[in-house]
């Protein structure tokens, strides 16, 4: 029977929403067995308490000054220790930057096989996962006794909270002495919703022409719709927007209700990150742009003209 | 400083992979094979570090004999010598990490640089597994690497911004896209590469069992998204988004 340990990610006492997708995968795996949730940090008690309503047998808070800033070595050690202490058969993490960084080290510590970025749980050892930028879906079997997976957040619904039950269990964390040192974190501050959490995303590519062009088209439309902003690798590389905005195989994978692709050609590496969106709108002046092959609604037009018109029209209908 | 850098032979990223009818793999016949783009960035960074600090760059790959082509490509860029671990069929990330570890123990480099993921199986595990197996610090998804004396300072692309961490060598770095733009091999570089040493080992000779911990059972192509409709103008677009897709 499965004993599943889901590691939730927190910052400043608040659980990151991506963790709720990992909890959903954890619930699927724990069927008939038990799910545990673990939260790490300098003071993760509040975050842990907010996770009492998800049906976990136990929610563990691993507190230690050495966990104040995320680092792979101490986090991997503490998670592996927590997994061993609870006899975990599965360790599940969201496929966030942290999850991707730390999960293989946890697997190595536990002698576990690992499947990255799973899109479905088939049974307690078999998983589906995207490969080749999502152009192929592989069914993979983890053959080791303990199994580690990271969860593609856009492929699992966020778990819904029920009534809180039980208490937070304190785990005596020993982070050891890491060899790497945290120096600093430069946050990209934004009043807009986070890409992976937004229900509408407006993304721009090279067709926005310049840093200024992006600011004049993508951002006002996004703000009108209360949307998050996204970008292609091409314009992130050119320094028009922060790298944190990149959507695609090597950026964020998103699945909003509505995705606007403005001046984006639709390279497979970009499409890999947004093809799970419910409705896709593409505006591109090239009628043959590949983006039209994945768009529900395509408009062949110049952005400079179409975006202001679109904003007017939206204002009109939304009053 | 001595740097061990890894390269993987993968299908050209411009080619859309086709799954074989029996789901056992993808069609590679006649498909152009390249150095995994992230590994090319790792090679470039290794060469830059060598140019600044002196030392040696050793290129390692795991694969069939054909993989020599990708090792030679890195040698043509300027790496000093190559190592090929001969393995047929698929090698899972865990086996790859243990093979790299075995080579690390022979070579004792100051730094191991890998691409952050391979564009075929998109696992993004080998660097982290290697670091844990060796008990070394890691800096994954690097967009900037600075070396001063023994200390490596790395800027990493993470959710919500940029993080900077540092460690004293030895350690493991995995390269993200924006770390650098790889150079092209020069003609003299290509000529020289032909004479550079490429040593071959078998996993058995390195004492590594490559039986996979994770088996790929079957591949399939995902349901293709249906292309939708072109709309003639903005008013129609907004109308359809409201009434048809109910998205506004
Ligand atoms: C290993 C690897 C990983 C990658 N990962 C990613 C990734 O994660 N995300 C990503 O996005 N890319 C990624 N890429 C890059 C990808 O292959 C493409 O190069 C990139 O997505 C193209 O960006 P773009 O659509 O902005 O630019 P382009 O391809 O140059 O397209 C610009 C589009 O704008 C249109 N246009 C121009 N002017 C106008 C106008 N006035 N009005 C309307 N339309 C206009 C053009 O018709 C064109 O279709 C990766 C590449 C590699 C090799």
XYZ file of C-alpha atoms and ligand atoms in Angstrom:
620
model
C 0.000 0.000 0.000
C 1.232 3.426 -0.925
C 2.444 5.947 1.610
C 2.753 9.164 -0.318
C 4.721 12.178 0.858
C 3.803 15.387 -0.976
C 6.221 18.266 -0.500
C 4.447 21.612 -0.592
C 6.367 24.735 -1.499
C 5.956 27.846 0.599
C 7.265 31.367 0.688
C 6.723 33.698 3.623
C 4.335 31.289 5.316
C 2.090 30.990 2.286
C 1.756 27.818 0.268
C 2.461 28.214 -3.439
C -0.530 27.285 -5.544
C 1.547 24.832 -7.594
C 1.635 22.641 -4.472
C -2.095 22.004 -4.807
C -1.547 20.229 -8.139
C 1.039 18.024 -6.446
C -1.492 17.270 -3.689
C -4.012 16.171 -6.330
C -1.442 13.778 -7.801
C -0.628 12.642 -4.249
C -4.311 11.913 -3.539
C -4.527 9.835 -6.731
C -1.450 7.827 -5.757
C -2.469 7.363 -2.132
C -5.774 5.683 -2.977
C -6.227 3.032 -0.292
C -3.000 4.098 1.377
C -2.051 7.311 3.116
C -0.936 10.735 2.012
C 1.388 12.881 4.089
C 2.271 16.488 3.343
C 5.589 18.065 4.283
C 6.503 21.754 4.347
C 10.037 23.047 4.906
C 11.275 26.451 5.981
C 12.573 28.562 8.802
C 9.076 28.836 10.151
C 6.649 26.808 8.029
C 4.017 26.330 10.754
C 1.424 28.652 9.207
C 1.880 27.188 5.761
C 1.568 23.688 7.218
C -1.561 24.628 9.148
C -3.186 25.882 5.943
C -2.780 22.361 4.498
C -4.768 20.498 7.157
C -7.900 20.341 4.991
C -6.585 18.171 2.156
C -7.084 14.732 3.665
C -3.487 14.099 4.672
C -2.842 11.510 7.383
C -0.314 14.015 8.721
C 0.987 17.430 7.779
C 4.632 17.764 8.791
C 6.365 21.072 9.418
C 10.144 20.828 9.131
C 11.470 24.007 10.701
C 15.128 25.018 10.872
C 17.071 28.241 10.480
C 19.132 26.407 7.865
C 16.019 26.151 5.690
C 15.319 29.903 5.610
C 16.431 30.137 2.006
C 15.889 27.336 -0.405
C 19.032 25.371 -1.282
C 19.117 21.949 -2.905
C 21.439 20.137 -0.485
C 19.689 20.806 2.859
C 16.203 20.543 1.359
C 17.010 17.204 -0.274
C 18.418 15.857 2.991
C 15.452 16.941 5.100
C 12.882 15.626 2.605
C 14.698 12.290 2.345
C 14.883 12.065 6.154
C 11.162 12.867 6.418
C 10.351 10.260 3.756
C 12.356 7.606 5.601
C 10.864 8.499 8.988
C 7.376 7.961 7.576
C 8.111 4.953 5.399
C 7.138 6.838 2.243
C 6.819 4.766 -0.929
C 6.335 7.874 -3.081
C 7.641 11.421 -2.857
C 5.727 13.956 -4.940
C 6.779 17.540 -5.679
C 5.432 20.203 -8.020
C 7.615 20.666 -11.130
C 8.491 24.230 -10.153
C 12.034 25.577 -10.340
C 12.581 24.334 -6.772
C 10.919 20.983 -7.361
C 12.992 20.353 -10.489
C 16.178 21.368 -8.708
C 15.748 19.287 -5.587
C 13.764 16.180 -6.607
C 16.631 14.277 -8.295
C 18.808 14.756 -5.205
C 16.003 13.340 -3.066
C 15.738 10.385 -5.446
C 19.493 9.786 -5.228
C 19.362 9.842 -1.421
C 16.484 7.347 -1.370
C 17.841 5.056 -4.103
C 14.639 5.879 -5.950
C 13.878 6.102 -9.639
C 12.335 9.373 -10.673
C 9.857 10.511 -13.334
C 9.998 14.217 -14.154
C 7.058 16.445 -14.931
C 4.358 13.761 -14.962
C 1.097 14.593 -16.724
C -0.902 11.615 -15.432
C -0.833 8.887 -12.800
C -1.628 5.523 -14.430
C -1.041 3.310 -11.391
C 1.289 3.337 -8.411
C 4.359 2.747 -10.566
C 3.347 3.934 -14.030
C 3.138 7.542 -15.116
C 2.664 9.549 -18.284
C 5.019 12.363 -19.053
C 5.674 14.719 -21.941
C 8.906 14.276 -23.885
C 10.411 16.019 -26.924
C 8.862 19.356 -25.946
C 5.491 17.706 -25.499
C 5.430 16.263 -29.016
C 5.543 12.790 -27.522
C 3.872 11.379 -24.432
C 5.725 8.520 -22.767
C 4.328 5.930 -20.385
C 7.134 5.188 -17.921
C 7.467 2.652 -15.146
C 9.552 3.317 -12.058
C 11.013 -0.026 -11.004
C 12.449 0.904 -7.606
C 10.679 0.372 -4.261
C 10.618 4.103 -3.511
C 9.491 6.411 -6.319
C 9.938 10.137 -6.809
C 7.871 12.227 -9.217
C 7.540 15.884 -10.062
C 4.122 16.994 -11.260
C 3.388 19.179 -14.267
C 1.213 21.744 -12.580
C -0.930 22.567 -15.627
C -2.008 18.904 -15.965
C -3.509 18.429 -12.494
C -6.405 20.401 -11.026
C -5.619 22.278 -7.836
C -6.815 20.209 -4.865
C -9.794 21.734 -3.059
C -9.618 22.241 0.682
C -12.119 20.594 2.998
C -12.519 21.192 6.706
C -9.206 21.309 8.542
C -8.525 18.123 10.507
C -5.780 17.119 12.895
C -2.719 19.039 13.908
C 0.572 19.897 12.361
C 3.318 17.423 13.298
C 6.710 18.933 13.994
C 9.606 17.229 12.261
C 13.027 17.694 13.802
C 14.845 18.790 10.673
C 18.604 18.370 10.373
C 19.679 20.199 7.239
C 23.351 19.251 7.621
C 26.039 21.619 6.351
C 25.459 22.572 2.740
C 28.436 23.351 0.528
C 26.519 25.908 -1.529
C 25.701 29.318 -0.070
C 22.641 31.435 -0.746
C 23.698 34.957 -1.746
C 20.588 36.801 -2.899
C 17.247 36.672 -4.644
C 16.210 39.430 -7.023
C 12.473 39.285 -7.277
C 10.718 40.396 -10.446
C 7.965 42.368 -8.784
C 4.672 42.575 -10.564
C 1.169 43.640 -9.684
C -0.115 41.240 -12.345
C -1.174 37.671 -11.631
C 1.489 34.972 -11.819
C 1.786 33.250 -15.179
C 1.112 29.772 -13.874
C -1.887 30.900 -11.854
C -3.632 33.299 -14.233
C -6.907 32.497 -15.978
C -6.018 34.811 -18.871
C -2.550 35.289 -20.348
C -1.480 37.778 -22.972
C 1.838 36.789 -24.546
C 3.944 38.626 -27.056
C 6.720 37.646 -29.420
C 9.052 39.305 -31.849
C 6.043 40.629 -33.741
C 5.675 43.251 -31.010
C 8.820 44.723 -32.620
C 10.656 46.110 -29.576
C 10.702 46.471 -25.828
C 8.571 49.582 -26.252
C 6.290 47.840 -28.726
C 5.691 45.024 -26.230
C 4.906 47.570 -23.512
C 2.488 49.365 -25.809
C 0.550 46.278 -26.961
C 0.820 43.280 -24.638
C 0.824 45.073 -21.308
C -2.221 47.369 -21.768
C -4.312 44.495 -23.132
C -3.249 42.329 -20.201
C -4.110 45.043 -17.709
C -7.502 45.606 -19.304
C -8.252 41.892 -18.867
C -6.562 41.458 -15.478
C -4.298 38.986 -17.230
C -0.749 37.774 -16.702
C 1.874 38.571 -19.327
C 4.011 36.047 -21.170
C 6.679 36.015 -23.841
C 8.631 33.906 -26.281
C 12.225 32.950 -25.771
C 13.237 35.181 -28.650
C 12.270 38.390 -26.865
C 13.474 37.215 -23.473
C 16.869 36.568 -25.059
C 16.767 40.049 -26.539
C 16.198 41.460 -23.075
C 12.801 43.032 -23.800
C 11.186 41.277 -20.820
C 12.351 39.332 -17.722
C 13.193 35.649 -18.218
C 10.542 34.701 -15.717
C 7.930 35.545 -18.373
C 9.022 32.912 -20.881
C 6.413 30.380 -21.889
C 7.500 27.115 -23.502
C 9.496 23.918 -23.308
C 12.182 25.611 -21.296
C 10.069 28.287 -19.686
C 6.726 28.086 -17.930
C 4.077 25.588 -18.932
C 0.689 27.273 -18.699
C -2.920 26.271 -19.241
C -5.155 29.307 -18.744
C -8.770 29.650 -19.839
C -7.726 32.133 -22.501
C -4.317 32.644 -24.125
C -3.506 35.491 -26.503
C -0.483 34.925 -28.758
C 0.466 38.313 -30.194
C 3.122 38.348 -32.893
C 4.252 34.826 -32.010
C 5.191 32.468 -34.845
C 4.272 29.288 -32.968
C 7.576 27.384 -32.795
C 7.122 23.911 -31.279
C 9.128 24.950 -28.235
C 6.710 27.786 -27.523
C 3.583 25.773 -28.291
C 4.840 23.105 -25.865
C 4.201 25.560 -23.068
C 0.723 26.801 -23.963
C -1.132 24.196 -26.004
C -3.031 23.069 -22.900
C -4.841 26.440 -22.814
C -8.612 26.191 -23.100
C -9.025 28.862 -25.766
C -6.159 30.203 -27.856
C -6.299 33.443 -29.830
C -3.518 34.275 -32.279
C -2.928 37.587 -33.954
C -0.197 37.501 -36.560
C 0.309 39.304 -39.834
C 1.538 36.150 -41.566
C -1.455 34.001 -42.596
C 0.821 30.932 -42.731
C 2.290 31.299 -39.245
C 2.250 27.883 -37.499
C 0.552 29.426 -34.462
C -2.713 29.378 -36.451
C -2.564 25.567 -36.405
C -3.146 25.541 -32.663
C -5.289 28.659 -32.321
C -9.045 28.429 -31.848
C -9.395 31.923 -33.256
C -6.875 33.430 -35.607
C -6.780 36.983 -36.841
C -4.416 37.906 -39.654
C -3.530 41.478 -38.832
C -0.839 43.931 -37.828
C -0.621 44.200 -34.054
C -0.126 47.946 -34.128
C -3.628 48.256 -35.545
C -5.392 45.175 -34.165
C -4.520 45.512 -30.477
C -5.921 49.047 -29.970
C -9.060 47.977 -31.857
C -9.343 44.885 -29.721
C -9.073 46.945 -26.550
C -11.773 49.329 -27.761
C -14.060 46.455 -28.639
C -13.516 44.714 -25.296
C -14.228 47.959 -23.433
C -17.418 48.347 -25.464
C -18.796 44.875 -24.768
C -17.683 44.722 -21.167
C -19.045 48.195 -20.502
C 41.053 24.617 -13.842
C 39.885 21.314 -15.212
C 36.335 21.082 -16.480
C 34.334 18.005 -17.383
C 31.476 18.870 -19.735
C 28.820 16.479 -20.995
C 27.127 16.359 -24.402
C 24.191 14.251 -25.510
C 23.371 13.266 -29.071
C 19.773 14.256 -29.810
C 17.464 14.800 -32.754
C 17.579 18.222 -34.373
C 15.162 20.478 -32.503
C 13.636 21.659 -35.766
C 12.382 18.160 -36.516
C 9.014 17.171 -35.163
C 9.488 13.663 -33.775
C 7.376 10.830 -35.195
C 6.532 7.917 -32.942
C 7.143 4.437 -34.422
C 3.912 2.530 -35.067
C 4.609 0.104 -32.209
C 5.311 2.929 -29.767
C 8.784 1.606 -28.989
C 10.604 4.806 -29.864
C 10.751 7.668 -32.309
C 11.814 7.446 -35.924
C 15.460 8.496 -36.228
C 16.219 7.173 -39.722
C 17.398 10.028 -41.868
C 16.935 12.554 -39.058
C 19.740 15.029 -38.466
C 21.381 14.490 -35.083
C 22.913 17.351 -33.124
C 24.503 18.204 -29.803
C 21.719 18.877 -27.299
C 21.399 22.706 -27.403
C 21.785 23.070 -23.644
C 24.973 21.000 -23.768
C 26.339 23.215 -26.511
C 25.857 26.137 -24.113
C 27.619 24.095 -21.409
C 30.576 23.508 -23.765
C 30.755 27.216 -24.625
C 30.776 28.169 -20.938
C 33.501 25.621 -20.217
C 35.634 27.031 -23.018
C 35.130 30.574 -21.748
C 36.175 29.553 -18.248
C 39.246 27.853 -19.635
C 40.146 30.900 -21.717
C 39.977 33.041 -18.580
C 41.491 30.710 -16.029
C 43.575 28.270 -18.034
C 43.226 24.528 -17.721
C 41.586 21.791 -19.677
C 38.123 20.948 -21.006
C 37.233 17.262 -21.253
C 34.063 16.317 -23.169
C 32.090 13.291 -22.099
C 29.257 11.592 -23.898
C 27.302 8.403 -23.404
C 25.897 6.646 -26.439
C 26.574 4.529 -29.477
C 29.719 4.839 -31.586
C 27.891 7.462 -33.717
C 28.030 9.785 -30.744
C 31.675 10.398 -31.624
C 30.295 12.973 -34.091
C 28.895 15.057 -31.230
C 32.100 14.724 -29.214
C 34.069 15.884 -32.259
C 31.697 18.839 -32.598
C 32.619 19.928 -29.062
C 36.299 19.304 -29.758
C 35.993 21.460 -32.871
C 34.630 24.270 -30.713
C 37.835 24.021 -28.691
C 37.547 21.296 -26.068
C 40.787 19.399 -25.489
C 39.878 15.731 -25.483
C 36.921 13.405 -25.408
C 35.560 10.401 -23.564
C 32.821 8.186 -24.967
C 31.038 5.692 -22.780
C 29.623 3.160 -25.189
C 26.010 2.270 -24.488
C 23.346 1.016 -26.847
C 19.715 1.802 -26.361
C 18.375 4.069 -23.707
C 20.329 5.030 -20.631
C 18.098 6.518 -17.948
C 19.176 9.711 -16.133
C 20.194 7.753 -13.058
C 22.493 5.434 -15.022
C 23.894 8.426 -16.907
C 24.638 10.181 -13.609
C 26.412 7.109 -12.250
C 28.480 6.795 -15.427
C 29.447 10.463 -15.227
C 30.354 9.903 -11.577
C 32.687 7.061 -12.557
C 34.422 9.301 -15.092
C 34.560 12.127 -12.546
C 36.403 9.857 -10.149
C 39.023 9.084 -12.810
C 39.382 12.652 -14.051
C 38.943 14.616 -10.808
C 37.833 17.856 -12.486
C 37.232 21.084 -10.562
C 33.876 21.645 -12.197
C 31.325 19.550 -14.054
C 29.132 21.480 -16.489
C 26.026 19.909 -18.026
C 23.046 21.206 -19.980
C 20.043 21.716 -17.708
C 18.019 19.188 -19.680
C 18.192 17.126 -22.854
C 15.577 18.107 -25.412
C 14.621 14.498 -26.120
C 13.458 13.189 -22.784
C 13.244 16.580 -21.046
C 14.003 15.008 -17.654
C 16.392 17.578 -16.188
C 17.827 15.125 -13.655
C 21.395 14.125 -14.493
C 23.226 17.133 -13.026
C 21.366 17.035 -9.736
C 21.724 13.243 -9.410
C 25.431 13.527 -10.116
C 25.878 16.247 -7.496
C 24.104 14.184 -4.845
C 26.007 10.997 -5.698
C 29.277 12.901 -5.393
C 28.217 14.897 -2.340
C 28.897 18.097 -4.277
C 27.133 21.463 -4.365
C 25.023 22.227 -7.430
C 23.925 25.327 -9.291
C 21.282 24.373 -11.838
C 19.597 26.528 -14.523
C 22.571 28.887 -14.602
C 22.282 32.126 -16.556
C 25.609 33.556 -15.334
C 28.761 31.906 -13.982
C 31.695 33.745 -12.402
C 34.820 32.100 -11.097
C 37.172 33.883 -8.675
C 39.872 31.699 -7.180
C 38.152 28.581 -5.882
C 34.754 30.217 -5.636
C 32.054 29.852 -8.272
C 29.165 32.318 -8.172
C 26.115 31.441 -10.223
C 22.974 33.369 -11.103
C 20.039 31.013 -11.562
C 16.733 31.470 -13.345
C 14.053 30.477 -10.837
C 10.335 31.153 -10.369
C 9.719 34.797 -9.662
C 13.183 36.138 -10.415
C 16.907 35.518 -10.293
C 18.743 33.804 -7.491
C 22.465 33.962 -6.816
C 24.327 31.211 -4.998
C 27.992 30.348 -4.640
C 30.176 27.412 -3.755
C 33.824 26.468 -3.575
C 34.977 23.993 -6.200
C 34.487 21.193 -6.920
C 30.834 21.423 -7.893
C 28.211 20.900 -10.590
C 26.655 23.556 -12.837
C 23.805 23.052 -15.312
C 23.402 25.542 -18.142
C 20.235 27.426 -19.028
C 19.586 29.074 -22.382
C 20.718 32.569 -21.576
C 24.117 31.652 -20.184
C 25.804 32.395 -23.509
C 25.589 32.009 -27.275
C 27.701 29.069 -28.421
C 30.453 29.799 -30.936
C 30.653 28.143 -34.317
C 33.532 25.781 -34.877
C 36.180 27.282 -37.159
C 37.649 25.347 -40.060
C 41.038 24.976 -38.316
C 39.109 23.946 -35.212
C 37.373 21.186 -37.152
C 40.694 20.013 -38.611
C 42.353 19.961 -35.203
C 39.421 18.117 -33.654
C 40.075 15.157 -35.909
C 43.408 14.577 -34.215
C 42.240 15.030 -30.653
C 42.016 11.999 -28.433
C 38.649 10.323 -27.819
C 38.924 7.498 -25.290
C 36.236 4.836 -25.151
C 34.976 2.928 -22.153
C 32.214 0.436 -21.593
C 29.937 0.803 -18.562
C 31.321 -2.534 -17.330
C 34.873 -1.197 -17.486
C 33.716 1.716 -15.335
C 32.011 -0.707 -12.954
C 28.545 0.726 -13.554
C 25.376 -1.315 -13.998
C 23.151 0.609 -16.384
C 19.943 -1.363 -15.851
C 17.317 1.403 -15.783
C 15.453 2.459 -12.670
C 12.838 3.995 -14.934
C 11.639 2.049 -17.977
C 9.969 3.722 -20.915
C 7.071 1.397 -21.716
C 5.474 3.089 -24.670
C 5.487 6.339 -26.572
C 2.510 7.947 -28.234
C 1.736 11.186 -29.977
C -0.489 13.472 -27.957
C -3.920 14.354 -29.215
C -3.329 17.116 -31.711
C -5.099 20.356 -31.040
C -7.688 21.069 -33.696
C -6.891 24.168 -35.682
C -9.737 26.589 -35.226
C -11.037 29.287 -37.493
C -9.719 32.503 -38.898
C -11.825 35.494 -38.075
C -12.074 38.460 -40.460
C -11.874 41.269 -37.929
C -11.601 42.303 -34.305
C -15.352 42.693 -33.785
C -15.978 39.110 -34.909
C -13.158 37.899 -32.674
C -14.589 39.549 -29.582
C -18.106 38.360 -30.454
C -16.915 34.758 -30.752
C -14.850 34.948 -27.577
C -17.950 36.102 -25.697
C -20.682 34.006 -27.259
C -18.973 30.887 -28.574
C -15.981 30.307 -26.292
C -17.525 32.157 -23.345
C -14.005 33.264 -22.534
C -14.579 36.988 -22.022
C 16.377 24.238 -27.028
C 15.405 25.298 -27.359
C 14.464 25.651 -26.421
C 13.547 26.661 -26.686
N 12.616 26.978 -25.734
C 11.705 27.935 -25.996
C 10.694 28.281 -25.045
O 10.628 27.748 -23.930
N 9.785 29.249 -25.376
C 9.819 29.885 -26.583
O 8.947 30.751 -26.810
N 10.750 29.583 -27.489
C 11.701 28.633 -27.233
N 12.660 28.369 -28.172
C 12.755 29.254 -29.353
C 11.776 28.929 -30.447
O 12.321 27.911 -31.266
C 11.498 30.168 -31.317
O 12.717 30.667 -31.815
C 10.787 31.314 -30.591
O 9.665 30.824 -29.895
C 10.331 32.346 -31.611
O 9.838 33.485 -30.958
P 8.817 34.490 -31.683
O 7.592 33.754 -32.069
O 8.686 35.653 -30.775
O 9.647 35.023 -32.929
P 9.530 34.725 -34.469
O 9.597 33.293 -34.751
O 10.493 35.639 -35.107
O 8.052 35.179 -34.830
C 7.590 36.484 -34.853
C 6.201 36.462 -35.441
O 5.649 37.768 -35.392
C 4.914 38.007 -36.587
N 4.876 39.460 -36.776
C 5.910 40.267 -37.123
N 5.493 41.547 -37.178
C 4.176 41.556 -36.870
C 3.212 42.576 -36.753
N 3.500 43.856 -36.972
N 1.959 42.221 -36.428
C 1.635 40.929 -36.208
N 2.526 39.915 -36.283
C 3.786 40.231 -36.618
C 5.650 37.258 -37.650
O 4.769 36.948 -38.729
C 6.131 36.012 -36.899
O 5.203 34.943 -37.031
C 13.578 27.342 -27.924
C 14.529 26.979 -28.878
C 15.431 25.975 -28.610
C 16.431 25.610 -29.651
